[in-house]
Structure formats: structure tokens, C-alpha cells
Coordinates of C-alpha atoms and ligand atoms in Angstrom, one line a residue:
X13 CA -7.4 25.7 5.0
X14 CA -5.0 23.6 7.1
X15 CA -1.7 22.3 5.8
X16 CA -2.1 19.2 3.5
X17 CA -1.1 15.9 4.8
X18 CA 2.3 14.9 3.4
X19 CA 3.0 11.2 3.0
X20 CA 6.7 9.9 3.3
X21 CA 6.4 7.9 0.1
X22 CA 3.9 7.8 -2.7
X23 CA 4.4 4.7 -4.8
X24 CA 2.8 5.0 -8.3
X25 CA 1.8 1.7 -9.7
X26 CA 0.8 -1.6 -8.1
X27 CA 2.6 -4.2 -10.3
X28 CA 5.4 -6.5 -9.1
X29 CA 7.7 -3.5 -8.6
X30 CA 5.3 -1.2 -6.7
X31 CA 3.9 -4.0 -4.4
X32 CA 7.2 -5.5 -3.5
X33 CA 8.5 -2.0 -2.6
X34 CA 5.4 -1.3 -0.6
X35 CA 6.0 -4.5 1.3
X36 CA 9.7 -3.7 1.8
X37 CA 8.9 -0.3 3.2
X38 CA 6.3 -1.6 5.5
X39 CA 8.9 -2.8 7.9
X40 CA 9.8 0.8 8.6
X41 CA 7.9 3.5 10.6
X42 CA 6.7 5.4 7.6
X43 CA 3.5 6.7 6.0
X44 CA 3.4 5.0 2.6
X45 CA 0.5 5.1 0.0
X46 CA 0.5 3.1 -3.2
X47 CA -1.7 4.6 -6.0
X48 CA -2.9 2.2 -8.7
X49 CA -4.8 3.2 -11.8
X50 CA -6.7 -0.1 -12.2
X51 CA -9.4 -1.6 -10.0
X52 CA -6.9 -3.9 -8.4
X53 CA -3.2 -4.4 -8.1
X54 CA -1.4 -6.7 -10.6
X55 CA -3.7 -5.8 -13.5
X56 CA -0.8 -4.5 -15.6
X57 CA 2.2 -6.3 -17.1
X58 CA 2.5 -8.3 -13.9
X59 CA -0.5 -10.4 -14.6
X60 CA 0.3 -11.3 -18.3
X61 CA 3.6 -13.0 -18.3
X62 CA 5.3 -16.4 -18.3
X63 CA 5.3 -16.6 -14.4
X64 CA 9.0 -17.7 -14.3
X65 CA 11.2 -16.9 -11.4
X66 CA 14.3 -17.0 -13.6
X67 CA 17.3 -19.1 -12.5
X68 CA 19.6 -16.1 -12.5
X69 CA 21.5 -17.3 -15.6
X70 CA 20.0 -15.2 -18.4
X71 CA 20.7 -11.5 -18.0
X72 CA 24.3 -10.2 -18.3
X73 CA 26.0 -9.4 -15.0
X74 CA 27.0 -6.0 -16.2
X75 CA 23.4 -4.8 -16.4
X76 CA 21.1 -3.8 -13.5
X77 CA 18.6 -6.5 -14.6
X78 CA 21.4 -9.0 -14.6
X79 CA 22.6 -8.0 -11.1
X80 CA 19.1 -8.1 -9.6
X81 CA 18.0 -11.4 -11.2
X82 CA 19.5 -14.0 -8.9
X83 CA 18.9 -12.0 -5.6
X84 CA 15.4 -11.5 -6.8
X85 CA 15.0 -15.3 -7.3
X86 CA 16.1 -15.8 -3.7
X87 CA 13.7 -13.1 -2.6
X88 CA 10.7 -14.9 -4.2
X89 CA 11.7 -18.2 -2.5
X90 CA 11.5 -16.3 0.9
X91 CA 8.2 -14.5 0.0
X92 CA 6.7 -17.8 -0.9
X93 CA 7.6 -19.3 2.5
X94 CA 6.2 -16.2 4.2
X95 CA 3.0 -15.7 2.2
X96 CA 2.1 -19.0 0.6
X97 CA 1.3 -18.2 -3.0
X98 CA 1.5 -20.9 -5.7
X99 CA 5.1 -21.6 -6.3
X100 CA 7.0 -24.7 -7.8
X101 CA 10.8 -24.9 -7.9
X102 CA 10.7 -26.9 -11.2
X103 CA 14.1 -26.0 -12.5
X104 CA 15.1 -25.2 -16.1
X105 CA 16.4 -27.3 -19.0
X106 CA 18.2 -25.0 -21.5
X107 CA 18.3 -27.0 -24.7
X108 CA 20.7 -26.7 -27.7
X109 CA 18.8 -28.3 -30.6
X110 CA 21.7 -28.0 -33.0
X111 CA 25.4 -28.4 -32.4
X112 CA 26.0 -24.7 -33.3
X113 CA 23.9 -23.8 -30.2
X114 CA 26.1 -25.7 -27.7
X115 CA 28.6 -22.9 -27.3
X116 CA 25.7 -20.4 -26.7
X117 CA 24.1 -22.5 -23.9
X118 CA 27.5 -23.1 -22.3
X119 CA 28.4 -19.4 -22.3
X120 CA 25.0 -18.7 -20.6
X121 CA 25.8 -21.3 -18.0
X122 CA 29.1 -19.7 -17.4
X123 CA 27.5 -16.3 -17.1
X124 CA 25.3 -17.8 -14.4
X125 CA 28.2 -19.3 -12.5
X126 CA 30.0 -15.9 -12.7
X127 CA 26.9 -14.4 -11.1
X128 CA 26.9 -17.0 -8.2
X129 CA 24.1 -19.2 -9.5
X130 CA 24.6 -22.6 -7.9
X131 CA 24.1 -26.2 -9.2
X132 CA 24.2 -25.8 -13.0
X133 CA 25.1 -28.9 -14.9
X134 CA 26.0 -29.4 -18.6
X135 CA 23.9 -32.4 -19.8
X136 CA 24.5 -34.9 -22.6
X137 CA 21.5 -35.5 -24.9
X138 CA 20.8 -38.8 -23.0
X139 CA 20.8 -37.1 -19.6
X140 CA 18.3 -34.5 -20.9
X141 CA 16.0 -37.1 -22.4
X142 CA 16.1 -39.2 -19.3
X143 CA 14.8 -36.2 -17.3
X144 CA 12.5 -34.9 -20.1
X145 CA 11.5 -37.8 -22.4
X146 CA 9.3 -35.6 -24.6
X147 CA 12.2 -33.4 -25.8
X148 CA 13.3 -33.5 -29.4
X149 CA 15.3 -36.7 -29.7
X150 CA 17.8 -35.1 -32.0
X151 CA 18.9 -32.4 -29.4
X152 CA 22.6 -31.8 -29.3
X153 CA 23.0 -31.1 -25.5
X154 CA 21.4 -29.2 -22.6
X155 CA 22.2 -27.4 -19.4
X156 CA 20.3 -28.1 -16.2
X157 CA 19.6 -25.2 -13.8
X158 CA 17.9 -26.2 -10.5
X159 CA 17.2 -22.6 -9.3
X160 CA 14.4 -21.7 -11.7
X161 CA 10.8 -21.8 -10.4
X162 CA 7.3 -20.9 -11.5
X163 CA 4.7 -18.9 -9.6
X164 CA 1.2 -17.5 -10.2
X165 CA 2.4 -14.0 -10.8
X166 CA -1.0 -12.2 -10.2
X167 CA -1.7 -14.2 -7.0
X168 CA 1.8 -13.6 -5.8
X169 CA 1.7 -9.8 -6.4
X170 CA -1.8 -9.6 -4.8
X171 CA -0.6 -11.4 -1.7
X172 CA 2.5 -9.2 -1.5
X173 CA 0.1 -6.2 -1.6
X174 CA -2.0 -7.8 1.1
X175 CA 1.1 -8.3 3.3
X176 CA 2.1 -4.7 2.8
X177 CA -1.4 -3.6 3.7
X178 CA -1.5 -5.8 6.8
X179 CA 1.7 -3.8 7.9
X180 CA 0.2 -0.4 7.5
X181 CA 0.7 0.6 3.8
X182 CA -2.3 2.2 2.3
X183 CA -3.3 0.9 -1.2
X184 CA -5.6 3.1 -3.2
X185 CA -7.0 1.6 -6.4
X186 CA -8.7 3.4 -9.3
X187 CA -6.3 6.3 -8.7
X188 CA -4.7 7.0 -12.2
X189 CA -2.1 9.7 -11.8
X190 CA -3.1 12.4 -14.3
X191 CA -0.8 15.3 -13.4
X192 CA 2.1 16.2 -11.1
X193 CA 2.7 19.8 -10.1
X194 CA 5.8 21.5 -11.4
X195 CA 8.6 22.3 -9.1
X196 CA 7.8 25.3 -6.8
X197 CA 10.6 27.8 -7.8
X198 CA 10.5 29.3 -4.3
X199 CA 10.6 25.9 -2.5
X200 CA 12.3 23.5 -4.8
X201 CA 12.5 20.8 -2.0
X202 CA 8.8 21.1 -1.2
X203 CA 6.8 17.8 -1.3
X204 CA 5.6 16.6 -4.7
X205 CA 1.9 17.0 -5.5
X206 CA 0.5 14.1 -7.5
X207 CA -3.1 14.4 -8.9
X208 CA -5.6 11.7 -9.5
X209 CA -9.3 12.3 -10.3
X210 CA -10.0 11.8 -6.5
X211 CA -7.7 14.7 -5.6
X212 CA -4.2 15.7 -4.8
X213 CA -1.7 13.5 -2.9
X214 CA 1.4 15.0 -1.3
X215 CA 4.6 13.0 -0.9
X216 CA 8.1 13.7 0.1
X217 CA 9.3 11.0 -2.2
X218 CA 7.5 9.6 -5.3
X219 CA 8.4 6.3 -6.9
X220 CA 7.5 6.0 -10.5
X221 CA 6.6 2.2 -11.0
X222 CA 4.0 2.6 -13.6
X223 CA 5.2 0.0 -16.0
X224 CA 4.3 0.8 -19.7
X225 CA 3.3 4.3 -18.7
X226 CA 6.4 5.3 -16.8
X227 CA 7.6 7.6 -19.5
X228 CA 4.3 9.5 -19.5
X229 CA 4.3 9.8 -15.7
X230 CA 8.0 10.9 -15.7
X231 CA 7.1 13.6 -18.2
X232 CA 4.2 14.7 -15.9
X233 CA 7.0 15.3 -13.2
X234 CA 9.0 17.3 -15.7
X235 CA 11.5 14.5 -16.1
X236 CA 12.4 14.2 -19.9
X237 CA 14.3 11.5 -21.8
X238 CA 12.5 8.3 -20.9
X239 CA 10.8 6.4 -23.7
X240 CA 9.0 3.1 -23.1
X241 CA 8.2 0.9 -26.1
X242 CA 5.9 -2.0 -25.7
X243 CA 7.3 -5.4 -26.8
X244 CA 4.4 -7.9 -27.1
X245 CA 4.6 -11.5 -26.0
X246 CA 1.8 -13.9 -26.8
X247 CA 1.3 -17.0 -24.6
X248 CA -0.9 -20.2 -25.1
X249 CA -2.2 -22.3 -22.3
X250 CA -2.9 -25.9 -22.9
X251 CA -5.5 -28.3 -21.5
X252 CA -4.7 -30.1 -18.3
X253 CA -4.9 -33.3 -20.4
X254 CA -1.2 -32.7 -21.4
X255 CA -0.1 -32.2 -17.8
X256 CA 3.4 -33.8 -17.3
X257 CA 4.6 -33.2 -20.9
X258 CA 7.5 -31.4 -19.4
X259 CA 8.6 -31.3 -15.8
X260 CA 10.9 -28.3 -15.9
X261 CA 10.9 -25.1 -17.8
X262 CA 12.3 -25.9 -21.3
X263 CA 14.3 -23.0 -22.8
X264 CA 15.9 -22.9 -26.3
X265 CA 19.2 -21.2 -27.0
X266 CA 18.2 -17.4 -26.8
X267 CA 17.8 -14.8 -29.4
X268 CA 19.0 -11.2 -29.2
X269 CA 15.6 -9.7 -28.2
X270 CA 14.2 -12.5 -26.1
X271 CA 14.9 -15.8 -24.4
X272 CA 12.9 -17.5 -27.2
X273 CA 9.8 -19.7 -27.0
X274 CA 9.6 -21.7 -23.8
X275 CA 7.6 -24.7 -22.7
X276 CA 6.4 -24.0 -19.2
X277 CA 4.9 -26.3 -16.6
X278 CA 2.7 -23.8 -14.6
X279 CA 2.1 -24.0 -10.9
X280 CA -1.4 -25.3 -11.6
X281 CA -0.3 -28.3 -13.6
X282 CA -1.1 -26.9 -17.0
X283 CA 1.5 -26.3 -19.8
X284 CA 2.0 -22.9 -21.3
X285 CA 3.9 -22.1 -24.5
X286 CA 5.2 -18.7 -25.5
X287 CA 6.0 -15.9 -25.6
X288 CA 6.7 -14.1 -28.8
X289 CA 8.7 -10.9 -28.7
X290 CA 7.6 -8.1 -31.2
X291 CA 7.6 -4.4 -30.8
X292 CA 4.2 -2.8 -31.1
X293 CA 3.1 0.9 -31.1
X294 CA 0.0 0.6 -29.0
X295 CA 0.4 0.2 -25.2
X296 CA -3.1 -1.4 -25.0
X297 CA -2.6 -3.9 -27.8
X298 CA -2.9 -7.2 -26.0
X299 CA -4.4 -9.1 -28.9
X300 CA -3.2 -12.5 -29.8
X301 CA -2.8 -13.3 -33.5
X302 CA -2.8 -16.3 -35.9
X303 CA 0.8 -15.5 -36.8
X304 CA 1.8 -15.4 -33.2
X305 CA 0.3 -18.8 -32.5
X306 CA 2.0 -20.2 -35.6
X307 CA 5.3 -18.8 -34.5
X308 CA 5.0 -20.1 -31.0
X309 CA 4.0 -23.6 -31.9
X310 CA 6.7 -23.9 -34.7
X311 CA 9.4 -22.8 -32.3
X312 CA 8.1 -24.9 -29.4
X313 CA 7.8 -28.0 -31.5
X314 CA 11.6 -27.7 -32.1
X315 CA 11.9 -28.4 -28.4
X316 CA 8.9 -30.7 -27.7
X317 CA 7.7 -32.1 -31.0
X318 CA 4.3 -33.6 -29.7
X319 CA 2.9 -30.1 -28.7
X320 CA -0.4 -29.5 -30.5
X321 CA -2.4 -26.3 -31.0
X322 CA -5.6 -28.3 -30.5
X323 CA -4.8 -28.5 -26.8
X324 CA -5.0 -24.6 -26.4
X325 CA -7.7 -23.6 -23.9
X326 CA -6.7 -20.0 -23.4
X327 CA -4.4 -17.4 -24.9
X328 CA -3.3 -13.9 -23.9
X329 CA -0.6 -11.4 -24.6
X330 CA 1.4 -9.1 -22.3
X331 CA 3.6 -6.1 -23.2
X332 CA 7.1 -5.8 -21.9
X333 CA 7.9 -2.2 -21.0
X334 CA 11.3 -1.6 -22.8
X335 CA 13.3 1.6 -22.3
X336 CA 15.9 2.9 -24.8
X337 CA 18.8 1.3 -22.9
X338 CA 17.3 -2.2 -22.8
X339 CA 18.0 -2.2 -19.1
X340 CA 16.0 -1.2 -16.0
X341 CA 16.0 2.6 -15.5
X342 CA 16.1 3.0 -11.7
X343 CA 17.2 5.9 -9.7
X344 CA 16.8 9.5 -8.6
X345 CA 16.1 12.0 -11.4
X346 CA 16.6 15.8 -11.8
X347 CA 13.3 16.3 -10.1
X348 CA 14.1 16.3 -6.3
X349 CA 12.2 13.4 -4.6
X350 CA 11.0 11.8 -7.9
X351 CA 12.6 8.4 -8.4
X352 CA 12.2 6.1 -11.5
X353 CA 11.7 2.4 -11.4
X354 CA 11.0 2.2 -15.1
X355 CA 11.8 0.0 -18.1
X356 CA 11.2 -3.1 -16.1
X357 CA 11.2 -5.7 -18.8
X358 CA 12.0 -9.4 -18.3
X359 CA 13.3 -10.6 -15.8
X360 CA 11.4 -7.8 -14.0
X361 CA 9.1 -10.1 -12.2
X362 CA 12.0 -12.2 -10.9
X363 CA 14.1 -9.2 -10.0
X364 CA 11.2 -7.4 -8.2
X365 CA 12.1 -8.3 -4.5
X366 CA 15.8 -7.3 -5.0
X367 CA 14.8 -4.2 -6.9
X368 CA 12.6 -3.2 -4.0
X369 CA 15.7 -3.6 -1.6
X370 CA 17.7 -1.5 -4.1
X371 CA 14.9 1.2 -4.1
X372 CA 14.9 1.2 -0.3
X373 CA 18.7 1.8 -0.4
X374 CA 18.1 4.7 -2.9
X375 CA 15.5 6.3 -0.7
X376 CA 17.9 6.1 2.3
X377 CA 20.6 7.7 0.2
X378 CA 18.1 10.4 -0.7
X379 CA 17.5 11.2 3.0
X380 CA 14.6 9.1 4.0
X381 CA 15.0 8.0 7.6
X382 CA 14.4 4.3 7.9
X383 CA 13.5 3.2 11.5
X384 CA 12.2 -0.4 11.9
X385 CA 8.9 -0.9 13.5
X386 CA 8.7 -3.3 16.4
X387 CA 5.5 -5.0 15.3
X388 CA 6.3 -5.8 11.6
X389 CA 5.0 -9.2 10.6
X390 CA 6.7 -10.7 7.6
X391 CA 4.1 -13.6 7.4
X392 CA 0.4 -13.7 6.6
X393 CA -2.0 -16.6 6.7
X394 CA -1.4 -18.8 3.7
X395 CA -4.5 -19.1 1.4
X396 CA -6.1 -22.5 1.5
X397 CA -6.1 -24.3 -1.9
X398 CA -8.9 -26.9 -1.6
X399 CA -8.0 -28.6 -4.9
X400 CA -4.5 -29.3 -3.8
X401 CA -5.5 -31.0 -0.6
X402 CA -5.8 -34.8 0.0
X403 CA -9.3 -36.2 0.2
X404 CA -9.0 -36.6 3.9
X405 CA -8.0 -33.0 4.3
X406 CA -10.8 -31.9 2.0
X407 CA -13.3 -33.8 4.2
X408 CA -11.9 -32.3 7.4
X409 CA -12.0 -28.8 5.9
X410 CA -15.7 -29.3 4.9
X411 CA -16.6 -30.7 8.2
X412 CA -15.1 -27.7 10.1
X413 CA -16.6 -25.1 7.6
X414 CA -19.5 -26.1 5.4
X415 CA -18.4 -23.4 2.9
X416 CA -15.7 -25.8 1.9
X417 CA -18.4 -28.3 0.9
X418 CA -19.9 -25.9 -1.6
X419 CA -18.1 -25.9 -4.9
X420 CA -18.2 -22.6 -6.9
X421 CA -15.8 -23.6 -9.8
X422 CA -16.2 -27.3 -10.8
X423 CA -13.3 -27.3 -13.3
X424 CA -10.7 -26.1 -10.8
X425 CA -12.5 -27.3 -7.6
X426 CA -12.7 -23.8 -6.0
X427 CA -15.0 -23.6 -3.0
X428 CA -17.2 -20.9 -1.6
X429 CA -14.8 -20.5 1.4
X430 CA -11.9 -19.7 -0.9
X431 CA -14.0 -17.2 -2.9
X432 CA -15.1 -15.4 0.3
X433 CA -11.6 -15.4 1.7
X434 CA -10.3 -13.8 -1.6
X435 CA -13.0 -11.1 -1.4
X436 CA -12.0 -10.3 2.2
X437 CA -8.3 -9.9 1.0
X438 CA -9.2 -7.3 -1.7
X439 CA -10.7 -9.0 -4.7
X440 CA -13.2 -6.5 -6.1
X441 CA -13.7 -7.8 -9.7
X442 CA -14.4 -11.0 -11.4
X443 CA -10.8 -11.1 -12.8
X444 CA -9.4 -10.3 -9.4
X445 CA -11.3 -13.3 -8.0
X446 CA -10.2 -15.5 -10.9
X447 CA -6.5 -14.6 -10.4
X448 CA -6.7 -15.2 -6.7
X449 CA -8.6 -18.4 -6.7
X450 CA -8.6 -19.8 -10.3
X451 CA -12.4 -19.8 -10.3
X452 CA -13.2 -19.5 -14.1
X453 CA -9.7 -20.5 -15.3
X454 CA -10.5 -24.2 -16.1
X455 CA -11.8 -25.9 -19.2
X456 CA -15.2 -24.2 -19.3
X457 CA -13.6 -20.8 -18.8
X458 CA -16.2 -19.6 -16.3
X459 CA -19.4 -20.8 -18.1
X460 CA -20.5 -22.6 -14.9
X461 CA -19.2 -20.4 -12.1
X462 CA -19.5 -16.8 -13.3
X463 CA -22.9 -16.3 -11.8
X464 CA -22.0 -17.6 -8.4
X465 CA -18.7 -15.5 -8.4
X466 CA -20.8 -12.4 -9.3
X467 CA -23.3 -12.9 -6.5
X468 CA -20.7 -13.7 -4.0
X469 CA -18.8 -10.5 -5.0
X470 CA -21.9 -8.4 -4.9
X471 CA -22.7 -9.8 -1.4
X472 CA -19.1 -9.3 -0.2
X473 CA -18.8 -5.8 -1.5
X474 CA -22.3 -4.9 -0.5
X475 CA -23.2 -3.7 -4.0
X476 CA -25.9 -4.7 -6.5
X477 CA -24.8 -7.4 -8.9
X478 CA -25.1 -4.9 -11.7
X479 CA -22.2 -2.8 -10.1
X480 CA -19.7 -5.8 -10.2
X481 CA -17.3 -5.6 -13.1
X482 CA -15.0 -8.0 -14.9
X483 CA -11.9 -5.8 -14.5
X484 CA -13.1 -2.4 -13.3
X485 CA -14.1 0.7 -15.3
X486 CA -17.2 0.0 -17.3
X487 CA -16.6 -3.7 -17.8
X488 CA -20.0 -4.6 -16.2
X489 CA -21.2 -8.0 -16.8
X490 CA -24.9 -7.8 -15.8
X491 CA -27.1 -4.9 -16.7
X492 CA -30.6 -3.7 -15.8
X493 CA -33.2 -4.2 -18.4
X494 CA -35.9 -1.6 -19.0
X495 CA -38.0 -3.9 -21.1
X496 CA -38.0 -6.8 -18.6
X497 CA -40.1 -9.5 -20.3
X498 CA -42.8 -11.3 -18.3
X499 CA -41.7 -14.8 -17.4
X500 CA -42.5 -17.3 -20.1
X501 CA -45.7 -19.1 -18.9
X502 CA -44.8 -22.1 -21.0
X503 CA -41.6 -22.5 -19.0
X504 CA -39.5 -21.9 -22.2
X505 CA -35.8 -20.8 -21.9
X506 CA -35.4 -17.5 -20.1
X507 CA -32.2 -15.8 -19.0
X508 CA -31.4 -16.5 -15.4
X509 CA -32.7 -13.5 -13.3
X510 CA -31.6 -12.3 -9.9
X511 CA -34.0 -10.9 -7.4
X512 CA -33.6 -7.3 -8.9
X513 CA -34.7 -8.6 -12.3
X514 CA -31.2 -8.4 -13.9
X515 CA -30.1 -10.7 -16.6
X516 CA -26.7 -12.0 -17.6
X517 CA -25.4 -10.0 -20.6
X518 CA -22.3 -11.5 -22.2
Ligands
LIG24 C1 4.9 -11.9 -22.3 C2 5.7 -11.5 -21.1 C3 6.3 -12.6 -20.4 C4 7.1 -12.3 -19.2 N1 7.7 -13.3 -18.5 C5 8.4 -13.0 -17.5 C6 8.9 -14.1 -16.7 O1 8.5 -15.2 -16.9 N2 9.7 -13.8 -15.6 C7 10.0 -12.5 -15.3 O2 10.8 -12.3 -14.4 N3 9.5 -11.4 -16.0 C8 8.7 -11.7 -17.1 N4 8.2 -10.7 -17.8 C9 8.4 -9.3 -17.4 C10 7.6 -8.9 -16.2 O3 6.2 -9.3 -16.4 C11 7.7 -7.4 -15.9 O4 9.1 -7.0 -15.9 C12 7.1 -7.0 -14.6 O5 5.7 -7.5 -14.5 C13 7.0 -5.4 -14.6 O6 6.4 -5.1 -13.4 P1 6.0 -3.5 -13.1 O7 5.5 -3.4 -11.7 O8 7.1 -2.7 -13.5 O9 4.8 -3.2 -14.2 P2 3.3 -3.4 -14.1 O10 3.0 -4.8 -13.6 O11 2.7 -3.0 -15.4 O12 2.8 -2.4 -13.0 C14 2.7 -1.0 -13.3 C15 1.4 -0.6 -12.7 O13 1.2 0.8 -12.8 C16 -0.1 1.1 -13.1 N5 -0.2 2.5 -13.7 C17 0.1 2.7 -15.0 N6 -0.1 4.0 -15.2 C18 -0.5 4.6 -14.0 C19 -0.9 5.9 -13.6 N7 -0.9 6.9 -14.4 N8 -1.3 6.1 -12.3 C20 -1.3 5.0 -11.4 N9 -0.9 3.8 -11.8 C21 -0.5 3.6 -13.1 C22 -0.6 0.0 -14.0 O14 -2.0 -0.2 -13.9 C23 0.2 -1.2 -13.4 O15 -0.6 -1.9 -12.4 C24 7.3 -11.0 -18.9 C25 6.7 -9.9 -19.6 C26 5.9 -10.2 -20.6 C27 5.2 -9.1 -21.3

């Protein structure tokens, strides 16, 4: 048997942290592989969050998360220009509802000023109401922060991964790490051997960016002492009918465990309210609850009284990976070559590009030679968003390519051309397609477009439609029927069948 191939860097986990690191390393002449457990990147915590690129004000400057927050904000601005994901620099209005909260919001503003965040302004109640007329009319004061933005987190992470791949990083999905070989006592500096069900992977350096599971993966490497507790956040997305209710991200004065309940204008023009912040035991518990909804709306109505639960069209929960320290746990460990990027709670999405640069510095300190390639391309073709174009542009697109004239998702105006483009860039599941294009995210929540998406995925991936899943694993949507009924001669209601005699099974 020949010597195994040893990769320079194995990145474990394809969330915001793993993919931004993959992209940062792609500028160097290195052999980098990213191993992701799920069917696609961004299917972990990075898909279920508030999508805020924080202004830089909120995390204390004496923490790692605080130091990386504002540089990360700048990093996302640049990534947006290079890669073209949904991004809106809407700014933040930090509101003191009561007089007693004025000192808190001013100290947060000062914390931001000390960290170099530009443009903050203390606002009188009238200034805040002029900018945001739907705010609570009894508010005591506010702080305006222009540097905050919103993004589509899943779309952004998927395009960052795509950019890394275009520059030579290998991304391997459905590769859950199940074991890491112990240190070889005779060769303590030998490459690490990481096992997935597909086989062993050898790497000189291994970055543990596995989010909620980073403690378990660290333990596999023989690195003790890390505990990750999930802290659940429920979020509620409102109908497009209430678009424009707020123009900036509205924050309350924060609480010790979270920034509080926010009212967020999303990139897509909807309004989102949330999140909650409660510790849970189960790392898979992404349920939403009646109590969570009640808490979110009670808190959010303190800020924007006209908010109404009846406008909710979708809800979800995400779990923040919280380490014992409450800060990011990043750096080399006692296991040579094994580097943690763990405990990445909020503002982890924001901080990710700066954290990636920090990890590159750590790798260099640990002896990785960084030689820039001559053909690195920081840009990639920006995805076309048909719905966001003017009527004239839409006509032009459709005239040039008839696939733009065929609507797949009527609620969100997503065309066949966009769906096919997303598949060519790595969408392999119905959810992956939805996150990349918004097909299925509108008012009907996929009732109309699911079948078209399924058949386009099956065609693009060259598999039968029964092999296409919602989110990987065994989440199939269509199944073969052994007892296929004869078509109803009377023309009565029958399930829609494909050529292979499959039917839609919800
Ligand atoms: C409700 C909520 C709201 C938030 N809002 C914001 C916000 O507005 N702004 C902000 O900056 N931050 C926010 N955050 C925090 C932010 O989402 C996280 O800090 C960030 O997404 C963490 O990224 P990650 O790459 O570390 O983790 P993940 O995205 O979870 O990535 C880890 C990856 O590792 C994979 N993995 C796990 N185990 C294995 C294994 N054994 N083998 C291989 N792969 C594995 C997972 O499948 C996953 O894809 C929020 C978090 C929550 C929960």
C-alpha cells in the first residue's frame, strides 16, 4: 500500500466559520479540504439566525468576539461586493423604551466608539420617531448606528463556499467526522487521521469548526475541557404585507444573555422578529413554542406596538453554540495540529471573515507556509435575482434566455434560469435550492413550486425524483408506490404522477 495523501488543512464543518476560512485559505498554494456532515454547507447554526451583520457596538472589546465583531462587519461588506449575495446596509436603531435604559444604550454606544465603530449618534425621541414612525411613541431615546447590515446568511455562506471551491478548495458533503486517531506515540507530529464513513482523511492541520458539536469532535481528538451548551433562539417571519414597518434593525437595551428581541427588516423585504435566548439540553431541539412566540411578540411590541402575530408566515429556531467561557474558543490545543474554532455564539456570523483571517495567522504561527497563488480570483459571477430587476431588465433577461420567462416560484418570482444556476453551484436538496433562490419561501411556502423544484433537481443531479431529499439523509419527498392504483377512469382527483409512477408524499 502506498503512502496516504496528506492534505495541508482539513476544515471540519461548513458553516460561516469553516467556509470563510476555506475561502481565506484559497488564496494560498495549499491543499485544503472541507468536510461537512450535512448534505450541503450552511445547514447548521449558520442557516437559522437573525442574519444581522452587527454594527460592531455590542460585544465587549476585551473579548475575542468583541475584537472580531467590527472587522468581521467590514469583511462582509467586501465579500458582498465580490460575491453578490443579498445584503442591505440598513443600520441599527438602539432604543431605550424607559428613562432607566438611557445609560445602558449610551454605554453601548461608547463601547462601539472605543472599538472604532464610526458614525454613531445619540438620538432624541423625536429624531428616532422621524426615522422610524412605527416605534413606541413613549420611547425615552435612541442611538443610531449606520454600520449594521442584514444578509441572507445561508445564501452568503453558500456563495462563500462556492468562491472557495472555484479557487481550488475541495468541499466534501455528507462526511460526518466520527473518529480521530489518537496521537502516534512514536511520531507525535505525524499528520492527524480523521475518519468519516467514507474513509480516512489525513491532514497536517485540522480546524474544528463544527459548531454545536465542536466539544464532541475535540474529545475525539483527545482534547478535553470544552463544553458546548445550546442556547435556543426562536424567530418569527412576517408576511410581506407589513414590509416597511421598520427601515433599520430595531434593538432594545440588551439583557445579560442576549441582545434582546429585535425587529429586523430582512434583505428580502419581509420583517422578522426574535430571537428568544434559552438554554436547552438537546442539540437537535429546533422546535418553536407557544411560549416563545408569546415572549417574542410581547417584547417586540414594547418597541413596535403595531406588530401582530397574525402576520406570521414562517417560524424557526436556531441554537447558539455557547462555550463555558461565553466567548469564542479559538486556537491551538494540546493536540499538535488540532486547532479549535469553537463556541462561536453571536456575533459569530458577523465575526466570521475576521475570524478566518485570525485562523490563517494562527496556522502561520503553527508553521503552515503561506505562499500566495498568482491566479486567485476574489470575485465570482453574482447570482441574478429576477425579482429584484426592473420590468425592462426582466424583459431583456427573458428575451436573451427563455428560461427567465418560465416562473418556478410565483410568490417570490423565481425563474427556471435561477433554479438551474443554483443547482450548477452546488444545490443538491430542496432546502439548498430554497436558501439559494427563495423558491418556496413565500406566502404559499412551496405548495406551488415544490414539484417543479424537485424535477429540476432530479434532472440537474441526474437522479430519479425519488432520490431527491428535502435536506439530505432520509428526508425524501417522493416515494415509489408498490400498490400504484390504476388511473381513475372518471377523471377524479389523483395524485400528480411522474413518468416513473411516483407520487408526492407529504
Ligand atoms: C437564533 C440565532 C440568531 C443569531 N443571530 C445572529 C446574527 O444576527 N448575527 C450574528 O453575527 N450571529 C448570529 N447568531 C450566531 C451565528 O449564527 C453563529 O455564531 C454562527 O452561525 C456559527 O457558525 P459556525 O460555522 O461556527 O457553526 P455552524 O454554522 O453550525 O457550522 C458548523 C458545521 O459543522 C458541521 N458539523 C457538525 N458536526 C460535524 C462533524 N462531526 N463532522 C463534520 N461536520 C460537522 C455542521 O453540520 C455545520 O454545518 C445567531 C445564532 C442563533 C442561534
